Every structure is written in structure tokens, then in C-alpha cells.
mmCIF file of C-alpha atoms and ligand atoms in Angstrom:
data_model
loop_
_atom_site.group_PDB
_atom_site.id
_atom_site.type_symbol
_atom_site.label_atom_id
_atom_site.label_comp_id
_atom_site.label_asym_id
_atom_site.label_seq_id
_atom_site.Cartn_x
_atom_site.Cartn_y
_atom_site.Cartn_z
ATOM 1 C CA MET A 1 11.267 10.497 23.183
ATOM 2 C CA ASN A 2 9.060 8.038 24.428
ATOM 3 C CA LYS A 3 5.092 9.521 24.448
ATOM 4 C CA VAL A 4 3.457 8.089 21.533
ATOM 5 C CA PHE A 5 -0.217 9.790 21.021
ATOM 6 C CA LEU A 6 -2.020 6.880 18.877
ATOM 7 C CA CYS A 7 -4.991 9.244 16.480
ATOM 8 C CA LYS A 8 -8.411 8.607 15.461
ATOM 9 C CA GLU A 9 -8.369 8.546 11.718
ATOM 10 C CA THR A 10 -10.493 11.076 9.785
ATOM 11 C CA ALA A 11 -9.623 10.539 6.285
ATOM 12 C CA ASP A 12 -12.958 9.571 4.106
ATOM 13 C CA GLY A 13 -13.349 5.710 3.572
ATOM 14 C CA GLU A 14 -11.179 4.990 6.502
ATOM 15 C CA THR A 15 -11.387 1.893 8.190
ATOM 16 C CA ARG A 16 -8.104 1.632 9.602
ATOM 17 C CA VAL A 17 -6.341 1.684 13.009
ATOM 18 C CA ALA A 18 -2.659 2.140 12.930
ATOM 19 C CA LEU A 19 -1.984 0.154 16.545
ATOM 20 C CA VAL A 20 -4.092 -2.328 17.855
ATOM 21 C CA PRO A 21 -4.018 -3.155 21.858
ATOM 22 C CA GLN A 22 -1.563 -5.989 21.410
ATOM 23 C CA HIS A 23 1.398 -4.095 20.041
ATOM 24 C CA ILE A 24 0.589 -0.996 22.599
ATOM 25 C CA LYS A 25 0.819 -3.611 25.186
ATOM 26 C CA ALA A 26 3.933 -4.629 23.925
ATOM 27 C CA LEU A 27 5.178 -0.838 23.581
ATOM 28 C CA CYS A 28 4.200 0.038 27.047
ATOM 29 C CA GLU A 29 6.198 -3.095 28.612
ATOM 30 C CA MET A 30 9.237 -1.666 26.863
ATOM 31 C CA GLY A 31 8.995 1.541 28.055
ATOM 32 C CA TYR A 32 6.876 3.733 25.869
ATOM 33 C CA GLU A 33 4.028 5.631 27.110
ATOM 34 C CA VAL A 34 0.820 5.670 24.800
ATOM 35 C CA LEU A 35 -2.253 8.141 24.678
ATOM 36 C CA VAL A 36 -5.054 6.784 22.384
ATOM 37 C CA GLN A 37 -7.756 9.293 21.145
ATOM 38 C CA SER A 38 -10.641 8.352 22.204
ATOM 39 C CA GLY A 39 -12.806 5.916 19.834
ATOM 40 C CA ALA A 40 -9.828 5.492 17.448
ATOM 41 C CA GLY A 41 -10.275 1.594 17.894
ATOM 42 C CA ASP A 42 -14.115 1.758 16.970
ATOM 43 C CA CYS A 43 -13.785 0.774 13.283
ATOM 44 C CA ILE A 44 -12.317 -2.658 14.533
ATOM 45 C CA SER A 45 -14.338 -2.522 17.471
ATOM 46 C CA PHE A 46 -11.466 -2.400 20.272
ATOM 47 C CA SER A 47 -12.857 0.327 22.961
ATOM 48 C CA ASP A 48 -11.119 2.588 25.090
ATOM 49 C CA ASP A 49 -11.403 -0.058 27.414
ATOM 50 C CA ASP A 50 -9.504 -2.145 25.259
ATOM 51 C CA TYR A 51 -6.930 -0.077 25.396
ATOM 52 C CA LYS A 52 -6.808 0.766 28.756
ATOM 53 C CA THR A 53 -6.318 -2.487 29.211
ATOM 54 C CA ALA A 54 -3.325 -2.959 27.148
ATOM 55 C CA GLY A 55 -1.646 0.167 29.340
ATOM 56 C CA ALA A 56 -2.535 2.971 27.392
ATOM 57 C CA LYS A 57 -4.396 6.539 28.674
ATOM 58 C CA ILE A 58 -7.121 7.731 26.727
ATOM 59 C CA ALA A 59 -7.542 11.347 25.131
ATOM 60 C CA ASP A 60 -10.726 13.323 24.703
ATOM 61 C CA THR A 61 -9.210 15.403 22.109
ATOM 62 C CA LEU A 62 -6.717 15.401 19.120
ATOM 63 C CA LYS A 63 -5.354 18.805 21.032
ATOM 64 C CA ASP A 64 -4.923 16.445 24.213
ATOM 65 C CA GLY A 65 -3.295 14.019 22.591
ATOM 66 C CA TYR A 66 -0.624 16.612 20.551
ATOM 67 C CA ASP A 67 -0.027 18.590 23.471
ATOM 68 C CA PHE A 68 1.256 15.195 25.642
ATOM 69 C CA CYS A 69 3.303 13.844 23.386
ATOM 70 C CA ASP A 70 7.123 13.288 21.548
ATOM 71 C CA ILE A 71 5.610 11.078 18.564
ATOM 72 C CA ILE A 72 2.218 10.938 16.651
ATOM 73 C CA VAL A 73 1.369 8.071 14.731
ATOM 74 C CA ARG A 74 -1.668 7.037 12.344
ATOM 75 C CA ILE A 75 -2.825 5.915 9.234
ATOM 76 C CA ASN A 76 -2.916 8.796 7.259
ATOM 77 C CA LYS A 77 -1.757 12.200 6.594
ATOM 78 C CA PRO A 78 -4.039 14.614 9.176
ATOM 79 C CA ASP A 79 -6.748 17.249 8.052
ATOM 80 C CA ASP A 80 -3.664 20.293 9.472
ATOM 81 C CA ILE A 81 -1.168 20.267 11.980
ATOM 82 C CA ALA A 82 -1.921 23.910 13.509
ATOM 83 C CA ASP A 83 -1.899 22.022 17.238
ATOM 84 C CA ILE A 84 1.322 19.759 17.078
ATOM 85 C CA ARG A 85 4.183 20.861 18.690
ATOM 86 C CA GLU A 86 7.955 21.536 17.393
ATOM 87 C CA GLY A 87 9.975 18.642 17.360
ATOM 88 C CA THR A 88 7.287 16.063 17.293
ATOM 89 C CA LEU A 89 8.091 13.224 15.068
ATOM 90 C CA HIS A 90 4.894 12.374 13.223
ATOM 91 C CA VAL A 91 4.525 9.032 11.336
ATOM 92 C CA SER A 92 2.046 7.683 8.785
ATOM 93 C CA SER A 93 1.508 7.036 5.143
ATOM 94 C CA PHE A 94 1.929 10.332 3.561
ATOM 95 C CA ASP A 95 1.190 9.994 0.144
ATOM 96 C CA VAL A 96 4.681 12.186 -0.295
ATOM 97 C CA TRP A 97 4.717 12.557 -3.858
ATOM 98 C CA ASN A 98 1.220 14.049 -4.063
ATOM 99 C CA GLU A 99 1.565 15.958 -1.001
ATOM 100 C CA LYS A 100 4.788 18.599 -2.051
ATOM 101 C CA ALA A 101 3.486 21.103 -0.322
ATOM 102 C CA ALA A 102 1.952 19.880 2.707
ATOM 103 C CA ILE A 103 6.181 18.897 3.322
ATOM 104 C CA LYS A 104 7.436 22.387 3.103
ATOM 105 C CA GLU A 105 4.466 23.147 5.964
ATOM 106 C CA TYR A 106 5.696 19.741 8.189
ATOM 107 C CA ALA A 107 9.266 21.556 8.157
ATOM 108 C CA ASP A 108 8.221 24.769 8.792
ATOM 109 C CA ALA A 109 6.229 23.921 11.296
ATOM 110 C CA GLY A 110 9.329 21.923 12.796
ATOM 111 C CA VAL A 111 7.552 18.450 12.638
ATOM 112 C CA ASN A 112 9.571 15.728 11.567
ATOM 113 C CA LEU A 113 7.771 13.953 9.108
ATOM 114 C CA VAL A 114 8.209 10.149 8.295
ATOM 115 C CA SER A 115 6.664 8.897 5.340
ATOM 116 C CA LEU A 116 6.231 5.309 5.985
ATOM 117 C CA GLU A 117 5.606 4.872 1.999
ATOM 118 C CA MET A 118 9.364 5.463 1.450
ATOM 119 C CA MET A 119 10.675 2.634 3.921
ATOM 120 C CA PRO A 120 13.960 1.013 1.809
ATOM 121 C CA ARG A 121 12.766 -2.106 0.779
ATOM 122 C CA THR A 122 15.490 -4.170 2.497
ATOM 123 C CA THR A 123 15.862 -7.393 4.792
ATOM 124 C CA LEU A 124 15.925 -5.160 7.739
ATOM 125 C CA ALA A 125 13.108 -3.519 7.296
ATOM 126 C CA GLN A 126 10.815 -5.499 5.725
ATOM 127 C CA LYS A 127 8.570 -5.824 9.129
ATOM 128 C CA MET A 128 8.093 -2.043 8.610
ATOM 129 C CA ASP A 129 6.920 -2.121 5.373
ATOM 130 C CA ILE A 130 3.441 -0.967 4.993
ATOM 131 C CA GLN A 131 3.852 -0.888 1.136
ATOM 132 C CA SER A 132 4.062 -4.754 1.291
ATOM 133 C CA SER A 133 1.604 -5.682 4.121
ATOM 134 C CA GLN A 134 -1.152 -3.966 2.887
ATOM 135 C CA ALA A 135 -0.685 -4.547 -1.002
ATOM 136 C CA SER A 136 -0.682 -8.111 -0.097
ATOM 137 C CA LEU A 137 -4.210 -7.935 1.263
ATOM 138 C CA ALA A 138 -5.542 -5.754 -1.708
ATOM 139 C CA GLY A 139 -3.867 -8.347 -3.971
ATOM 140 C CA TYR A 140 -5.836 -11.206 -2.236
ATOM 141 C CA TYR A 141 -9.496 -8.858 -1.725
ATOM 142 C CA ALA A 142 -8.941 -7.856 -5.963
ATOM 143 C CA VAL A 143 -9.991 -11.234 -6.700
ATOM 144 C CA ILE A 144 -11.931 -11.692 -3.759
ATOM 145 C CA LEU A 145 -13.927 -8.896 -5.213
ATOM 146 C CA ALA A 146 -13.940 -9.615 -8.878
ATOM 147 C CA ALA A 147 -15.477 -13.262 -8.116
ATOM 148 C CA SER A 148 -18.296 -11.650 -6.393
ATOM 149 C CA LYS A 149 -19.129 -9.988 -9.314
ATOM 150 C CA LEU A 150 -17.811 -12.265 -12.088
ATOM 151 C CA PRO A 151 -21.364 -14.151 -13.503
ATOM 152 C CA LYS A 152 -19.300 -17.551 -13.214
ATOM 153 C CA ILE A 153 -17.538 -19.500 -10.836
ATOM 154 C CA PHE A 154 -13.360 -19.804 -10.758
ATOM 155 C CA PRO A 155 -13.479 -23.618 -11.135
ATOM 156 C CA MET A 156 -13.771 -26.157 -13.782
ATOM 157 C CA MET A 157 -16.494 -28.145 -12.729
ATOM 158 C CA MET A 158 -17.753 -31.262 -14.381
ATOM 159 C CA THR A 159 -21.303 -31.854 -13.925
ATOM 160 C CA PRO A 160 -24.100 -34.350 -15.277
ATOM 161 C CA SER A 161 -25.869 -31.180 -16.683
ATOM 162 C CA GLY A 162 -22.436 -30.117 -18.699
ATOM 163 C CA THR A 163 -19.145 -29.025 -18.052
ATOM 164 C CA ILE A 164 -18.133 -25.532 -16.531
ATOM 165 C CA SER A 165 -14.542 -24.263 -17.987
ATOM 166 C CA PRO A 166 -12.109 -22.578 -15.322
ATOM 167 C CA ALA A 167 -12.205 -18.842 -15.276
ATOM 168 C CA ARG A 168 -9.407 -16.455 -16.862
ATOM 169 C CA VAL A 169 -7.774 -14.184 -15.024
ATOM 170 C CA PHE A 170 -4.893 -12.469 -16.176
ATOM 171 C CA ILE A 171 -2.795 -10.246 -13.333
ATOM 172 C CA ILE A 172 -0.590 -7.446 -14.714
ATOM 173 C CA GLY A 173 2.035 -5.986 -12.641
ATOM 174 C CA VAL A 174 3.466 -9.297 -9.985
ATOM 175 C CA GLY A 175 4.824 -7.239 -7.131
ATOM 176 C CA VAL A 176 3.484 -7.717 -3.471
ATOM 177 C CA ALA A 177 0.368 -7.461 -4.587
ATOM 178 C CA GLY A 178 0.359 -8.995 -8.070
ATOM 179 C CA LEU A 179 1.406 -12.177 -6.117
ATOM 180 C CA GLN A 180 -0.786 -12.405 -3.706
ATOM 181 C CA ALA A 181 -3.561 -12.392 -6.432
ATOM 182 C CA ILE A 182 -2.231 -15.114 -8.247
ATOM 183 C CA ALA A 183 -1.900 -16.648 -5.418
ATOM 184 C CA THR A 184 -5.632 -16.299 -4.632
ATOM 185 C CA ALA A 185 -7.102 -16.846 -8.000
ATOM 186 C CA LYS A 186 -5.074 -20.148 -8.322
ATOM 187 C CA ARG A 187 -6.590 -21.477 -5.099
ATOM 188 C CA LEU A 188 -10.234 -21.014 -6.362
ATOM 189 C CA GLY A 189 -9.542 -22.796 -9.390
ATOM 190 C CA ALA A 190 -8.994 -20.142 -12.153
ATOM 191 C CA ARG A 191 -6.521 -20.528 -15.203
ATOM 192 C CA VAL A 192 -3.973 -17.834 -14.563
ATOM 193 C CA GLU A 193 -1.549 -15.265 -16.981
ATOM 194 C CA ALA A 194 0.491 -13.088 -16.032
ATOM 195 C CA PHE A 195 2.969 -10.316 -17.001
ATOM 196 C CA ASP A 196 5.791 -8.091 -15.369
ATOM 197 C CA THR A 197 8.344 -6.037 -16.856
ATOM 198 C CA ARG A 198 10.560 -6.616 -14.603
ATOM 199 C CA PRO A 199 12.512 -9.907 -15.640
ATOM 200 C CA VAL A 200 13.082 -11.914 -12.158
ATOM 201 C CA VAL A 201 9.172 -11.959 -11.759
ATOM 202 C CA GLU A 202 8.632 -14.756 -14.434
ATOM 203 C CA GLU A 203 9.728 -17.835 -11.908
ATOM 204 C CA GLN A 204 7.971 -15.999 -9.141
ATOM 205 C CA VAL A 205 4.768 -16.638 -11.874
ATOM 206 C CA LYS A 206 5.733 -19.961 -12.683
ATOM 207 C CA SER A 207 6.452 -21.323 -9.034
ATOM 208 C CA LEU A 208 2.097 -20.509 -7.789
ATOM 209 C CA GLY A 209 1.297 -22.260 -11.077
ATOM 210 C CA ALA A 210 0.295 -19.335 -13.274
ATOM 211 C CA LYS A 211 1.401 -19.096 -17.077
ATOM 212 C CA PHE A 212 3.560 -16.211 -17.958
ATOM 213 C CA VAL A 213 2.870 -14.237 -20.819
ATOM 214 C CA LYS A 214 6.173 -13.484 -22.743
ATOM 215 C CA ILE A 215 6.209 -9.951 -24.590
ATOM 216 C CA ASP A 216 9.285 -8.978 -25.804
ATOM 217 C CA LEU A 217 9.965 -5.394 -24.736
ATOM 218 C CA GLY A 218 13.678 -5.256 -25.106
ATOM 219 C CA GLU A 219 15.919 -3.801 -22.539
ATOM 220 C CA MET A 220 13.665 -3.403 -19.236
ATOM 221 C CA GLY A 221 14.829 -4.295 -15.200
ATOM 222 C CA GLN A 222 14.252 -2.936 -12.130
ATOM 223 C CA THR A 223 16.173 -0.334 -9.736
ATOM 224 C CA GLU A 224 18.242 -1.199 -6.731
ATOM 225 C CA GLN A 225 15.391 -1.094 -4.405
ATOM 226 C CA GLY A 226 13.619 -3.421 -6.886
ATOM 227 C CA TYR A 227 11.175 -1.333 -8.282
ATOM 228 C CA ALA A 228 10.065 -1.156 -12.371
ATOM 229 C CA LYS A 229 11.895 1.144 -14.355
ATOM 230 C CA GLU A 230 9.777 3.363 -16.575
ATOM 231 C CA LEU A 231 8.947 2.035 -19.855
ATOM 232 C CA THR A 232 9.561 3.812 -23.395
ATOM 233 C CA PRO A 233 6.146 5.208 -25.081
ATOM 234 C CA GLU A 234 7.400 2.666 -27.779
ATOM 235 C CA GLN A 235 7.949 -0.108 -25.204
ATOM 236 C CA VAL A 236 4.143 0.086 -23.419
ATOM 237 C CA GLU A 237 3.103 0.571 -26.944
ATOM 238 C CA LEU A 238 4.298 -3.099 -27.577
ATOM 239 C CA GLN A 239 2.819 -4.442 -24.255
ATOM 240 C CA ARG A 240 -0.496 -3.073 -25.250
ATOM 241 C CA LYS A 241 -0.152 -4.902 -28.859
ATOM 242 C CA GLY A 242 1.493 -8.196 -26.736
ATOM 243 C CA GLN A 243 -1.066 -8.283 -23.841
ATOM 244 C CA ALA A 244 -4.358 -7.383 -26.157
ATOM 245 C CA LYS A 245 -5.215 -10.833 -26.937
ATOM 246 C CA VAL A 246 -4.756 -11.849 -23.403
ATOM 247 C CA CYS A 247 -6.989 -9.855 -21.883
ATOM 248 C CA SER A 248 -9.873 -10.246 -25.015
ATOM 249 C CA HIS A 249 -9.896 -13.667 -23.689
ATOM 250 C CA SER A 250 -10.080 -12.950 -20.095
ATOM 251 C CA ASP A 251 -12.778 -13.378 -17.603
ATOM 252 C CA ILE A 252 -10.831 -10.922 -14.838
ATOM 253 C CA VAL A 253 -7.951 -8.691 -15.757
ATOM 254 C CA ILE A 254 -6.329 -7.466 -12.203
ATOM 255 C CA THR A 255 -3.845 -3.928 -13.202
ATOM 256 C CA THR A 256 -1.554 -3.605 -10.202
ATOM 257 C CA ALA A 257 1.827 -2.175 -12.588
ATOM 258 C CA LYS A 258 3.137 0.718 -10.454
ATOM 259 C CA VAL A 259 6.373 2.764 -11.076
ATOM 260 C CA PHE A 260 7.282 3.966 -7.862
ATOM 261 C CA GLY A 261 7.161 7.669 -7.735
ATOM 262 C CA ARG A 262 6.150 8.398 -10.923
ATOM 263 C CA LYS A 263 2.428 7.958 -13.161
ATOM 264 C CA ALA A 264 1.559 4.510 -13.762
ATOM 265 C CA PRO A 265 1.801 2.925 -17.104
ATOM 266 C CA LEU A 266 -1.452 3.308 -19.479
ATOM 267 C CA LEU A 267 -1.612 -0.514 -20.179
ATOM 268 C CA LEU A 268 -5.346 -1.487 -21.845
ATOM 269 C CA THR A 269 -6.547 1.399 -23.589
ATOM 270 C CA LYS A 270 -10.284 1.934 -24.783
ATOM 271 C CA ASP A 271 -9.559 -0.135 -27.954
ATOM 272 C CA MET A 272 -8.629 -3.201 -25.887
ATOM 273 C CA THR A 273 -11.509 -3.117 -22.968
ATOM 274 C CA ALA A 274 -13.807 -3.005 -26.008
ATOM 275 C CA GLN A 275 -12.703 -6.185 -26.938
ATOM 276 C CA MET A 276 -13.575 -7.835 -23.715
ATOM 277 C CA LYS A 277 -15.892 -10.046 -23.047
ATOM 278 C CA PRO A 278 -19.827 -8.533 -22.055
ATOM 279 C CA GLY A 279 -19.539 -9.252 -18.144
ATOM 280 C CA SER A 280 -16.200 -9.433 -17.404
ATOM 281 C CA ILE A 281 -14.301 -7.516 -14.776
ATOM 282 C CA ILE A 282 -11.170 -5.299 -14.640
ATOM 283 C CA VAL A 283 -9.554 -4.558 -11.602
ATOM 284 C CA ASP A 284 -7.390 -1.143 -11.798
ATOM 285 C CA MET A 285 -5.179 -1.223 -8.520
ATOM 286 C CA ALA A 286 -2.859 1.883 -9.887
ATOM 287 C CA VAL A 287 -6.340 4.473 -9.914
ATOM 288 C CA LYS A 288 -4.178 6.769 -7.241
ATOM 289 C CA THR A 289 -1.680 7.013 -9.249
ATOM 290 C CA GLY A 290 -3.106 7.942 -12.566
ATOM 291 C CA GLY A 291 -4.469 4.150 -14.098
ATOM 292 C CA ASN A 292 -3.091 1.308 -16.163
ATOM 293 C CA VAL A 293 -6.699 1.413 -17.666
ATOM 294 C CA GLU A 294 -8.355 4.090 -19.887
ATOM 295 C CA GLY A 295 -11.493 5.243 -18.477
ATOM 296 C CA CYS A 296 -11.333 4.102 -14.998
ATOM 297 C CA ASP A 297 -12.660 6.696 -12.258
ATOM 298 C CA PRO A 298 -11.275 7.507 -8.876
ATOM 299 C CA ALA A 299 -14.652 8.412 -7.821
ATOM 300 C CA GLY A 300 -15.775 5.084 -8.472
ATOM 301 C CA ASP A 301 -16.665 1.597 -10.366
ATOM 302 C CA VAL A 302 -17.833 2.112 -14.114
ATOM 303 C CA VAL A 303 -19.537 0.113 -16.344
ATOM 304 C CA LEU A 304 -18.254 0.334 -20.021
ATOM 305 C CA ASP A 305 -20.103 0.370 -23.732
ATOM 306 C CA ASN A 306 -19.719 -3.366 -23.827
ATOM 307 C CA GLY A 307 -20.678 -4.372 -20.336
ATOM 308 C CA VAL A 308 -17.277 -4.538 -18.978
ATOM 309 C CA LEU A 309 -17.341 -3.937 -15.035
ATOM 310 C CA LEU A 310 -13.911 -1.567 -14.658
ATOM 311 C CA ILE A 311 -13.846 -1.645 -10.444
ATOM 312 C CA ASN A 312 -11.755 1.222 -9.109
ATOM 313 C CA GLY A 313 -9.231 -1.000 -7.052
ATOM 314 C CA ASP A 314 -7.827 1.738 -4.780
ATOM 315 C CA SER A 315 -6.976 0.742 -1.414
ATOM 316 C CA LEU A 316 -8.804 -1.957 -1.508
ATOM 317 C CA GLU A 317 -7.155 -3.306 2.188
ATOM 318 C CA ARG A 318 -9.731 -1.168 3.845
ATOM 319 C CA ASN A 319 -12.040 -3.778 3.112
ATOM 320 C CA ILE A 320 -10.286 -5.795 5.221
ATOM 321 C CA PRO A 321 -9.999 -3.503 8.296
ATOM 322 C CA LYS A 322 -9.149 -5.851 10.818
ATOM 323 C CA ASP A 323 -6.405 -8.040 9.479
ATOM 324 C CA ALA A 324 -5.363 -4.878 7.386
ATOM 325 C CA SER A 325 -5.196 -2.853 10.860
ATOM 326 C CA ASP A 326 -3.222 -5.922 12.374
ATOM 327 C CA MET A 327 -1.067 -5.510 10.138
ATOM 328 C CA PHE A 328 -0.154 -1.620 9.913
ATOM 329 C CA SER A 329 0.460 -2.019 14.108
ATOM 330 C CA GLY A 330 2.894 -4.867 13.445
ATOM 331 C CA ASN A 331 4.678 -2.147 10.805
ATOM 332 C CA ILE A 332 4.626 0.444 13.414
ATOM 333 C CA PHE A 333 5.082 -1.776 16.794
ATOM 334 C CA ALA A 334 8.565 -2.959 14.488
ATOM 335 C CA PHE A 335 9.395 0.604 13.898
ATOM 336 C CA LEU A 336 8.955 2.143 17.441
ATOM 337 C CA GLU A 337 11.089 -1.015 18.742
ATOM 338 C CA HIS A 338 14.175 -0.620 16.002
ATOM 339 C CA PHE A 339 14.766 2.856 17.432
ATOM 340 C CA TRP A 340 14.015 1.914 21.016
ATOM 341 C CA ASN A 341 17.216 2.606 23.112
ATOM 342 C CA GLY A 342 16.602 0.126 26.206
ATOM 343 C CA GLU A 343 19.595 2.435 28.099
ATOM 344 C CA SER A 344 18.066 5.844 27.845
ATOM 345 C CA LYS A 345 14.508 4.542 27.680
ATOM 346 C CA THR A 346 13.853 6.845 24.041
ATOM 347 C CA PHE A 347 13.635 6.332 20.546
ATOM 348 C CA LYS A 348 16.297 7.502 18.934
ATOM 349 C CA LEU A 349 16.055 9.915 15.697
ATOM 350 C CA ASP A 350 19.358 9.138 13.913
ATOM 351 C CA SER A 351 18.845 10.568 10.193
ATOM 352 C CA THR A 352 22.008 9.041 9.219
ATOM 353 C CA ASP A 353 20.329 5.148 10.446
ATOM 354 C CA GLU A 354 20.118 3.814 6.996
ATOM 355 C CA ILE A 355 16.026 3.187 7.333
ATOM 356 C CA LEU A 356 15.352 6.469 8.820
ATOM 357 C CA ALA A 357 18.006 8.200 6.062
ATOM 358 C CA GLY A 358 15.369 6.437 3.292
ATOM 359 C CA CYS A 359 11.589 7.571 5.013
ATOM 360 C CA LEU A 360 12.733 10.394 7.457
ATOM 361 C CA ILE A 361 11.260 13.601 5.171
ATOM 362 C CA THR A 362 11.822 16.144 7.625
ATOM 363 C CA MET A 363 13.809 17.316 10.810
ATOM 364 C CA ASP A 364 14.802 20.458 12.378
ATOM 365 C CA LYS A 365 12.758 22.814 10.311
ATOM 366 C CA LYS A 366 14.163 21.375 6.941
ATOM 367 C CA VAL A 367 13.349 18.715 4.077
ATOM 368 C CA ILE A 368 16.381 16.848 4.332
ATOM 369 C CA HIS A 369 15.375 13.736 2.667
ATOM 370 C CA PRO A 370 17.503 14.130 -0.957
ATOM 371 C CA GLY A 371 14.443 13.199 -3.004
ATOM 372 C CA PHE A 372 12.225 16.281 -2.057
ATOM 373 C CA GLN A 373 14.291 18.799 -1.438
ATOM 374 C CA ASN A 374 13.992 20.629 -4.707
ATOM 375 C CA ASN A 375 10.472 20.979 -4.565
HETATM 376 P P1 LIG B 401 5.165 -1.921 -7.354
HETATM 377 O O1 LIG B 401 3.859 -1.720 -6.332
HETATM 378 O O2 LIG B 401 6.067 -0.641 -7.501
HETATM 379 O O3 LIG B 401 4.391 -2.450 -8.921
HETATM 380 C C1 LIG B 401 3.547 -2.773 -8.533
HETATM 381 C C2 LIG B 401 4.168 -4.188 -10.246
HETATM 382 O O4 LIG B 401 4.102 -3.560 -11.147
HETATM 383 C C3 LIG B 401 6.110 -4.326 -9.955
HETATM 384 O O5 LIG B 401 6.286 -5.883 -10.113
HETATM 385 C C4 LIG B 401 6.112 -3.793 -11.318
HETATM 386 O O6 LIG B 401 7.743 -4.401 -11.725
HETATM 387 C C5 LIG B 401 5.422 -3.766 -12.142
HETATM 388 N N1 LIG B 401 5.027 -2.725 -13.431
HETATM 389 C C6 LIG B 401 5.545 -1.498 -13.604
HETATM 390 N N2 LIG B 401 5.483 -1.211 -14.686
HETATM 391 C C7 LIG B 401 4.573 -2.296 -15.741
HETATM 392 C C8 LIG B 401 4.649 -2.673 -16.520
HETATM 393 N N3 LIG B 401 4.413 -1.867 -17.909
HETATM 394 N N4 LIG B 401 3.644 -3.795 -16.950
HETATM 395 C C9 LIG B 401 3.512 -4.794 -16.582
HETATM 396 N N5 LIG B 401 4.420 -4.393 -14.878
HETATM 397 C C10 LIG B 401 4.618 -3.515 -14.700
HETATM 398 O O7 LIG B 401 5.914 -3.240 -6.519
HETATM 399 P P2 LIG B 401 5.906 -3.613 -5.600
HETATM 400 O O8 LIG B 401 4.675 -4.611 -5.243
HETATM 401 O O9 LIG B 401 5.963 -2.440 -4.502
HETATM 402 O O10 LIG B 401 7.093 -4.226 -5.527
HETATM 403 C C11 LIG B 401 8.344 -4.210 -5.797
HETATM 404 C C12 LIG B 401 9.378 -4.816 -5.974
HETATM 405 O O11 LIG B 401 9.812 -4.782 -4.376
HETATM 406 C C13 LIG B 401 9.490 -6.550 -5.709
HETATM 407 O O12 LIG B 401 10.126 -6.910 -6.473
HETATM 408 C C14 LIG B 401 9.055 -6.915 -4.238
HETATM 409 O O13 LIG B 401 9.561 -8.414 -4.397
HETATM 410 C C15 LIG B 401 10.184 -5.902 -3.828
HETATM 411 N N6 LIG B 401 10.023 -5.885 -2.248
HETATM 412 C C16 LIG B 401 11.382 -6.027 -1.433
HETATM 413 C C17 LIG B 401 11.020 -6.384 -0.345
HETATM 414 C C18 LIG B 401 12.135 -6.130 0.329
HETATM 415 O O14 LIG B 401 13.089 -6.380 0.481
HETATM 416 N N7 LIG B 401 11.952 -5.490 1.693
HETATM 417 C C19 LIG B 401 9.300 -5.359 -0.038
HETATM 418 C C20 LIG B 401 8.636 -5.047 -0.456
HETATM 419 C C21 LIG B 401 8.644 -5.564 -1.836
#
């Protein structure tokens, strides 16, 4: 397996490409043969010639690419898999939790599926982790976006005409996106508060110069992979009460609270958003998995009755396509490099490897990932 095909993205709103010329050059030097669908890099102004210079060949159609390759690389799940040959390895983000029927379709077609969101949260796999690379950019962009819509500035300003108080920003959920949002808001001069249910986060919040909001929810914690544990309905209610006052005095609230493989907790109810000041901004970054904020709309932004702007913060990394593509491409390169066997000049598909055991969903016409076998 050494023939890689890079597809042009077709999903609505997609702005990224899964491999950039720099990484294709390195793959070709290693021994991979790379075919690129014509126009794949248009979204970030990489021409077919740029890819050719890097060592790739260009395919005019998707079918030509599928016929050529052993490994398909793209950002999103494709529209259909009819032309993909049995035994091909398909590598992309896949939204596996919402695509259980598609998983069966891949198994039946004999397409071996790697879902990059399932990459284990280990030191070894860190460089292949698209969740981290993309969430980090999204967290940055959430703050920039909110700042651009806020009718006031971020830093404190003392001028002869008066003193402007700093903007107050509250970040709920301090994983990868939340940490980057805190750092960005602090750099812009805001007063930042943050909360997360994982106790280990308090120190990280403080080290960025933000204030950790203390809410006693009783027993909390995290999974072995570092993900939050799901709260009980009573704990969610306690959290809502504990953070209501902070929301009401904040100019911007950014919510990133997710529970891996489950619906996101509803943390800001209509009663709570009604207490916020007109002109305040909320960015809900968990909207894809149900949303943290009551009234959030997967179709777009909403202005609430009291003039608060509720922004759909899904896939914000798409607003920064150049860096998002570079980082996604870096993750894919690391994955293809890690499993490259230099002697036999082939990608080694070993389902017992600890990284592949985490993210390989189907293989040899079977659903092999234990998390999806009973669907
Ligand atoms: P995520 O996107 O699943 O969740 C975002 C944040 O929401 C998490 O911090 C989570 O604790 C928090 N959350 C969940 N329920 C909440 C609630 N009710 N209220 C407030 N916050 C809530 O998480 P993530 O950003 O992907 O990161 C999860 C962890 O994985 C972090 O500890 C991160 O440092 C770790 N991580 C490790 C690696 C690695 O070792 N390779 C890579 C990336 C991330």
C-alpha cells in the first residue's frame, strides 16, 4: 500500500484541503506515490502545478483517483463510496457517532475506514490528532469573531475623555479550544473567567492569567483519555446555578463543553441568557453535538429577544483555511509516516497497533472497532 489519492472536498462550507504540497513532497521522498484530484488545493490557492512540483500526479476525475489508489485522504466523509475499490484504506474525519449506518456501508463494501476523530489521546498519537489541531484554531477564532461583533473594545483604556473598562469574557469548557480561547482573550486585554468540570484544569486556567470559577459539583473527574465524565442532571442544574451570575456580567460567553461520544450538556438556559446584557455575545462551539446553549441553531446565528447575539460556533477553523489545512495536512503526514515501512516500501495496516486500534473502524469487511460493533 503506497498509492495515496488526495480528494477535492465537496461538503457544504468546507474550505480546507487534507494535504498541502509541502507534505506531499515529503511523502513522495519517502516512497509514496501521490495522485491529487484536479482543483483540490484551489480553496487555499494551491494550483495543480504546485502539487505537480511537489511530486504528485493529477487526476481529472474522482473515479480515476479511486482506481489508482490504496489509500484515500480527505477532510470529510465522501458523498458516496460506490466507486471505491475493496481493500482501500479511507482516512478522514468521519463524525462516526452520527454516521453509524455509513460505517456498516463501508464494512459491506470492504473499505477499511480510519476515523481521525477517534485518534487516541496519547503522546505518541498527538501529532496525528486533528481534533487538537483544529480545535486550537477554532478556539482562537471564536474570540476574534466575538470581538469583531462586540460593541466595545477588549482592553482597559484610560484616556482624557474617560476610562473604558476591559471586556469580560467567560469560557465554559477548558479543553483544547477553551485554552486557546482564554489565551487569545487575555492577549487582547480582556478580563477572563473560565470553568471546567475536570479539576485538573484549574491550574491551567490560572497559569494563563485567567480566574477559575469555583462551582462545587461533587464527584467529577475525567476518563483515561482525558475526556470529561458525563454529569448527572442534578450536577448540570448545580452548574447552571453556579455560573448564572458570571454569565450575566460577561460581555462574551464562549461554550466548548463536550462529552466524548455523547450529547453536549445544556449549560445556558433561556432564563440565563435573558439575564445577559443587550449587545453581549455567546459563541456555542458545541452546536454540532446538540449545543450548550438553549436556542442555538445549527443553521446559523440567532439574535435573542434581549439583543444578545448567539453565534453558531461549529467548525470555526474553516474560517482560517490556510492554517487549518496546514495543520490537518501535518496530522495526515504524521499518520502516513508513522505506519510507513521503509524496507517493504508500504503502509503497514496493523489493527493490533495501539493507534490503529483506536481509530480503525472497519477492516476486511467487518466493523472491528468495539465501540461500533453493536450498532
Ligand atoms: P472536548 O472537546 O471533549 O471537551 C471540551 C472541554 O469541555 C473539556 O475540557 C471538558 O472537560 C469540558 N466539559 C465537558 N463537560 C463540561 C461541563 N458540564 N462544564 C464545563 N466543561 C465541560 O475535550 P478536548 O478539548 O478534546 O480535550 C480533552 C482532554 O484531552 C484535555 O485534557 C486535553 O488536554 C486532552 N488532550 C490530550 C491530548 C494528547 O495527549 N494527545 C491531545 C489533545 C487533548
